[in-house]
């Protein structure tokens, strides 16, 4: 199913078709991946284990006049980490003890709500995708994929949405909780309240949930999973590095999403090869990014060059320039 956004051909970034040898050769390459970042699949419940029994604090994020999504508060994530022992290197970065937004091969910034993630979600409002399979690469907070899950549920069509990130900590502490928060609208107010912590089973000193809070109970997760199954909507999570192993694990998708994933020259080739190898014939790709990532080296020009070498091109969907940050959303086509 192709996207049609009403943009003219004048907005294209043209790239001559060459060949696809580099894309195919990627699948035969050997990559040195740390065991901690070998790609792995997780179910919804497995990804929620770290917050099971926790009380989440969240806030609404207004994407547009018609779309509002919920996301877990950053301070709530840090509060949870402060109470945990044996934190991983990624957890230390999430907690903020290292004063780093990014660390190559350890943490790729998934805790933050970057501007391009919001741009991509807004663009999705204008598409007609309501069936098939979709994946968000480098999903972080996962709001674009969450928007697609909601679209699937409203359409009544079956489908699959995969949320993939380099870090399992990001998926467990941020992404999966955000998915849960936004699926609670499947329940009536009365049913949701009944599935929350009661006075009898609340921890000492814990009060009933307030506005902007959610208790992650086993009963609540069971009910959400039941509703997803009834509606034929599969939600899965993948943690680990982009690689041939990643491609073989996830398979092909009719819609591939990514935002803020082309900033690093070191990872741009492997991202590009992964992206192209998981897109099914006739599938759609949407990539949101800043045009230039100052001080890091990546950007849309470098991405365009790699695509051109592989016989693909970019078409602009949204061109954005506010607060001095030039960015956009592009489709990737053969």
Coordinates of C-alpha atoms in Angstrom, one line a residue:
X1 CA 0.0 0.0 0.0
X2 CA 1.6 3.3 -1.1
X3 CA 1.4 6.6 0.7
X4 CA -0.1 9.6 -1.1
X5 CA 0.5 12.9 0.7
X6 CA -0.2 15.3 -2.2
X7 CA 3.4 16.6 -2.6
X8 CA 4.7 17.4 -6.0
X9 CA 7.8 15.9 -7.7
X10 CA 9.5 19.2 -7.2
X11 CA 10.2 18.2 -3.6
X12 CA 12.1 15.1 -4.4
X13 CA 15.7 14.5 -3.5
X14 CA 16.8 12.6 -6.7
X15 CA 19.1 9.7 -6.7
X16 CA 20.1 7.6 -9.7
X17 CA 19.3 4.0 -9.6
X18 CA 22.5 1.9 -9.3
X19 CA 22.1 -1.7 -8.0
X20 CA 21.2 -3.6 -4.9
X21 CA 24.4 -5.6 -4.4
X22 CA 25.3 -3.8 -1.2
X23 CA 21.9 -4.5 0.3
X24 CA 22.1 -8.3 -0.5
X25 CA 25.8 -8.5 0.5
X26 CA 24.9 -7.1 3.9
X27 CA 23.1 -10.3 4.8
X28 CA 26.2 -12.4 4.2
X29 CA 28.4 -10.1 6.3
X30 CA 29.8 -10.8 9.8
X31 CA 29.3 -8.3 12.5
X32 CA 31.0 -8.2 15.9
X33 CA 28.0 -7.8 18.2
X34 CA 28.3 -7.8 22.0
X35 CA 26.1 -10.6 23.6
X36 CA 24.3 -7.8 25.5
X37 CA 23.1 -6.4 22.2
X38 CA 22.4 -9.5 20.1
X39 CA 18.8 -9.0 18.7
X40 CA 16.1 -10.6 20.8
X41 CA 12.3 -10.7 20.6
X42 CA 10.1 -10.0 23.6
X43 CA 6.4 -10.3 24.2
X44 CA 4.4 -7.4 25.6
X45 CA 4.2 -9.0 29.1
X46 CA 7.9 -9.9 29.1
X47 CA 8.7 -6.3 28.3
X48 CA 6.5 -5.1 31.2
X49 CA 8.2 -7.3 33.8
X50 CA 10.4 -4.5 35.1
X51 CA 7.4 -2.2 35.9
X52 CA 5.0 -4.9 37.1
X53 CA 3.6 -3.9 40.4
X54 CA 4.9 -0.3 40.0
X55 CA 2.8 2.9 39.9
X56 CA 3.6 4.9 36.7
X57 CA 3.2 8.6 36.5
X58 CA 2.4 10.0 33.1
X59 CA 1.5 13.1 31.2
X60 CA -0.5 13.7 27.9
X61 CA 1.4 14.9 24.9
X62 CA -0.7 16.9 22.3
X63 CA 0.6 15.7 18.9
X64 CA -2.0 17.8 17.0
X65 CA -5.5 19.1 17.5
X66 CA -6.9 15.6 16.9
X67 CA -4.2 13.4 18.5
X68 CA -3.1 13.1 22.1
X69 CA -0.8 10.4 23.4
X70 CA 0.3 9.5 26.9
X71 CA 3.9 9.0 27.9
X72 CA 5.7 8.1 31.1
X73 CA 7.3 11.0 32.9
X74 CA 11.1 11.1 32.8
X75 CA 11.4 11.7 36.5
X76 CA 9.3 8.6 37.2
X77 CA 11.8 6.5 35.2
X78 CA 14.7 8.0 37.2
X79 CA 12.8 7.5 40.5
X80 CA 12.4 3.8 39.7
X81 CA 16.1 3.5 38.8
X82 CA 17.2 5.2 42.0
X83 CA 15.4 2.5 44.0
X84 CA 17.0 -0.4 42.1
X85 CA 20.3 -2.2 42.7
X86 CA 22.8 -3.6 40.2
X87 CA 22.1 -1.1 37.4
X88 CA 23.5 -1.8 34.0
X89 CA 25.7 0.7 32.1
X90 CA 22.6 1.7 30.1
X91 CA 20.6 2.2 33.3
X92 CA 23.3 4.5 34.6
X93 CA 22.9 6.6 31.5
X94 CA 19.1 6.6 31.8
X95 CA 19.5 7.7 35.4
X96 CA 21.6 10.6 34.3
X97 CA 24.6 9.9 36.5
X98 CA 27.0 10.2 33.5
X99 CA 25.6 13.5 32.0
X100 CA 25.5 11.9 28.5
X101 CA 22.6 12.0 26.0
X102 CA 24.2 9.4 23.8
X103 CA 26.9 6.8 24.1
X104 CA 27.9 4.8 21.0
X105 CA 27.3 1.1 21.3
X106 CA 25.6 1.5 24.7
X107 CA 22.7 4.0 24.6
X108 CA 21.2 5.8 21.7
X109 CA 19.0 8.4 23.4
X110 CA 15.8 6.4 23.6
X111 CA 14.5 8.1 26.8
X112 CA 14.0 11.5 25.2
X113 CA 11.1 12.7 23.1
X114 CA 13.1 14.1 20.1
X115 CA 11.3 16.5 17.8
X116 CA 11.5 14.3 14.7
X117 CA 9.5 11.6 16.6
X118 CA 6.6 14.1 16.9
X119 CA 7.0 15.1 13.2
X120 CA 6.7 11.5 12.2
X121 CA 3.6 11.0 14.3
X122 CA 2.0 14.0 12.7
X123 CA 2.8 12.7 9.2
X124 CA 1.2 9.4 10.1
X125 CA -2.1 11.2 10.7
X126 CA -2.3 11.9 7.0
X127 CA -1.7 8.3 5.9
X128 CA -4.3 5.6 5.4
X129 CA -2.4 2.7 6.9
X130 CA -4.9 0.4 8.7
X131 CA -3.7 -3.1 8.0
X132 CA -0.5 -5.1 7.6
X133 CA 2.7 -5.1 9.5
X134 CA 4.7 -2.1 10.8
X135 CA 8.0 -1.7 12.6
X136 CA 9.6 1.3 14.2
X137 CA 13.4 1.2 14.3
X138 CA 15.1 3.0 17.2
X139 CA 11.7 3.6 18.6
X140 CA 12.6 5.1 22.0
X141 CA 9.4 6.3 23.5
X142 CA 7.6 4.6 20.6
X143 CA 4.8 7.2 20.0
X144 CA 4.6 6.8 16.1
X145 CA 4.2 3.0 16.5
X146 CA 1.7 3.5 19.3
X147 CA -0.3 5.8 17.1
X148 CA -0.3 3.0 14.5
X149 CA -1.5 0.4 17.1
X150 CA -4.4 2.7 17.9
X151 CA -5.2 3.1 14.2
X152 CA -5.3 -0.7 13.8
X153 CA -7.6 -1.1 16.8
X154 CA -10.0 1.5 15.5
X155 CA -10.0 0.0 12.0
X156 CA -11.0 -3.5 13.3
X157 CA -8.4 -5.0 11.0
X158 CA -5.7 -7.5 12.2
X159 CA -2.1 -6.6 12.0
X160 CA 1.3 -6.5 13.7
X161 CA 3.3 -3.6 15.1
X162 CA 6.9 -4.2 16.3
X163 CA 8.8 -1.7 18.4
X164 CA 12.5 -2.1 18.1
X165 CA 15.3 -0.3 20.1
X166 CA 19.0 -0.9 20.7
X167 CA 18.4 -1.0 24.5
X168 CA 16.1 -3.4 26.3
X169 CA 16.2 -1.0 29.3
X170 CA 14.5 1.6 27.1
X171 CA 11.9 -0.8 25.9
X172 CA 11.1 -2.0 29.4
X173 CA 11.2 1.3 31.3
X174 CA 9.7 3.6 28.6
X175 CA 8.4 2.0 25.4
X176 CA 6.3 -0.8 26.8
X177 CA 4.9 1.3 29.6
X178 CA 3.9 3.9 27.0
X179 CA 2.1 1.3 25.0
X180 CA 0.2 0.1 28.0
X181 CA -0.7 3.7 29.0
X182 CA -2.2 4.3 25.6
X183 CA -4.1 1.0 25.4
X184 CA -6.0 1.6 28.6
X185 CA -8.5 3.6 26.6
X186 CA -9.8 0.2 25.4
X187 CA -11.3 -0.1 28.9
X188 CA -14.2 1.7 30.4
X189 CA -13.4 4.0 33.4
X190 CA -15.1 1.5 35.7
X191 CA -13.1 -1.5 34.4
X192 CA -9.8 0.3 34.5
X193 CA -10.5 1.4 38.1
X194 CA -11.3 -2.2 39.1
X195 CA -8.0 -3.4 37.7
X196 CA -6.0 -0.9 39.7
X197 CA -4.4 -1.5 43.1
X198 CA -7.1 -1.7 45.8
X199 CA -6.7 -0.5 49.4
X200 CA -6.3 -4.1 50.5
X201 CA -3.4 -5.0 48.3
X202 CA -1.7 -1.6 48.2
X203 CA 1.8 -1.3 49.7
X204 CA 2.1 0.3 53.1
X205 CA 1.5 4.0 52.7
X206 CA 0.4 3.7 49.1
X207 CA -2.8 5.6 48.2
X208 CA -5.3 4.9 45.4
X209 CA -4.3 6.0 42.0
X210 CA -4.8 9.6 41.1
X211 CA -5.2 11.4 37.7
X212 CA -1.9 11.0 35.8
X213 CA -1.1 7.7 37.5
X214 CA -1.5 4.0 36.5
X215 CA -0.8 0.9 38.6
X216 CA 0.7 -1.9 36.4
X217 CA -1.1 -5.0 37.8
X218 CA -1.0 -8.5 36.4
X219 CA -4.8 -8.3 36.0
X220 CA -4.5 -5.1 33.9
X221 CA -1.9 -6.6 31.6
X222 CA -3.9 -9.8 31.2
X223 CA -7.0 -7.8 30.2
X224 CA -5.1 -5.6 27.7
X225 CA -3.4 -8.7 26.1
X226 CA -6.8 -10.4 25.9
X227 CA -8.3 -7.4 24.1
X228 CA -5.4 -7.3 21.6
X229 CA -5.8 -11.0 20.9
X230 CA -9.5 -10.6 20.4
X231 CA -8.9 -7.8 17.9
X232 CA -6.1 -9.7 16.1
X233 CA -3.5 -7.1 16.8
X234 CA 0.0 -8.3 17.7
X235 CA 2.4 -6.1 19.6
X236 CA 6.0 -7.2 19.9
X237 CA 9.3 -5.8 21.0
X238 CA 12.8 -6.3 19.7
X239 CA 16.0 -5.2 21.5
X240 CA 19.4 -5.3 20.0
X241 CA 21.8 -4.0 17.3
X242 CA 20.9 -3.5 13.6
X243 CA 22.5 -6.3 11.8
X244 CA 21.9 -9.3 9.5
X245 CA 20.8 -11.1 12.7
X246 CA 18.3 -8.4 13.3
X247 CA 16.9 -8.7 9.8
X248 CA 16.6 -12.5 10.0
X249 CA 14.9 -12.2 13.4
X250 CA 12.2 -9.6 12.5
X251 CA 11.4 -10.5 8.8
X252 CA 9.6 -8.3 6.3
X253 CA 7.2 -5.4 7.0
X254 CA 4.8 -3.4 4.8
X255 CA 5.6 -0.2 6.7
X256 CA 8.9 0.7 8.2
X257 CA 9.3 3.8 10.4
X258 CA 12.4 5.6 11.9
X259 CA 13.2 8.9 13.5
X260 CA 16.5 10.4 14.6
X261 CA 18.4 7.3 13.4
X262 CA 20.7 8.8 10.8
X263 CA 22.8 11.1 13.0
X264 CA 25.9 8.9 13.2
X265 CA 28.2 8.2 10.3
X266 CA 29.4 5.1 12.0
X267 CA 26.0 3.5 12.2
X268 CA 24.4 5.0 9.1
X269 CA 25.5 2.2 6.7
X270 CA 24.2 -0.6 8.9
X271 CA 21.0 1.3 9.6
X272 CA 20.4 1.8 5.8
X273 CA 21.1 -1.9 5.0
X274 CA 18.8 -3.0 7.8
X275 CA 16.0 -0.7 6.7
X276 CA 16.1 -1.8 3.1
X277 CA 16.3 -5.5 3.9
X278 CA 13.2 -5.5 6.2
X279 CA 11.0 -3.6 3.7
X280 CA 8.8 -5.9 1.7
X281 CA 8.4 -5.4 -2.1
X282 CA 6.0 -2.5 -2.5
X283 CA 6.3 -1.6 1.2
X284 CA 6.5 1.9 2.5
X285 CA 9.3 3.6 4.5
X286 CA 9.1 6.9 6.4
X287 CA 12.2 8.4 8.0
X288 CA 12.1 11.6 10.1
X289 CA 15.4 13.4 10.7
X290 CA 17.2 16.7 11.1
X291 CA 18.8 17.7 7.8
X292 CA 22.2 18.1 9.5
X293 CA 23.5 16.8 12.8
X294 CA 26.1 19.3 13.8
X295 CA 29.1 17.8 15.6
X296 CA 28.1 14.2 14.9
X297 CA 28.6 13.9 11.2
X298 CA 25.3 12.4 9.9
X299 CA 22.4 13.9 8.1
X300 CA 20.0 13.7 5.2
X301 CA 22.7 14.2 2.6
X302 CA 24.8 11.3 3.8
X303 CA 21.7 9.1 4.0
X304 CA 20.7 10.1 0.5
X305 CA 24.2 9.2 -0.8
X306 CA 24.0 5.7 0.8
X307 CA 20.5 5.1 -0.6
X308 CA 21.7 6.3 -4.1
X309 CA 24.5 3.7 -4.1
X310 CA 21.9 1.0 -3.3
X311 CA 19.4 2.1 -6.0
X312 CA 17.0 3.9 -3.7
X313 CA 15.9 7.5 -3.4
X314 CA 14.2 9.9 -1.1
X315 CA 10.9 11.8 -1.6
X316 CA 10.2 14.7 0.8
X317 CA 6.9 14.4 2.7
X318 CA 7.3 17.2 5.2
X319 CA 9.8 20.0 5.3
X320 CA 10.1 21.7 8.7
X321 CA 12.1 24.7 9.8
X322 CA 11.2 26.1 13.2
X323 CA 13.4 27.3 16.1
X324 CA 16.3 27.2 13.7
X325 CA 16.3 23.4 13.4
X326 CA 15.8 22.3 9.8
X327 CA 14.3 18.8 9.6
X328 CA 11.8 16.8 7.7
X329 CA 10.1 13.5 7.0
X330 CA 10.9 11.5 3.8
X331 CA 9.7 8.4 2.1
X332 CA 12.3 5.9 0.8
X333 CA 11.6 4.5 -2.6
X334 CA 13.2 2.4 -5.4

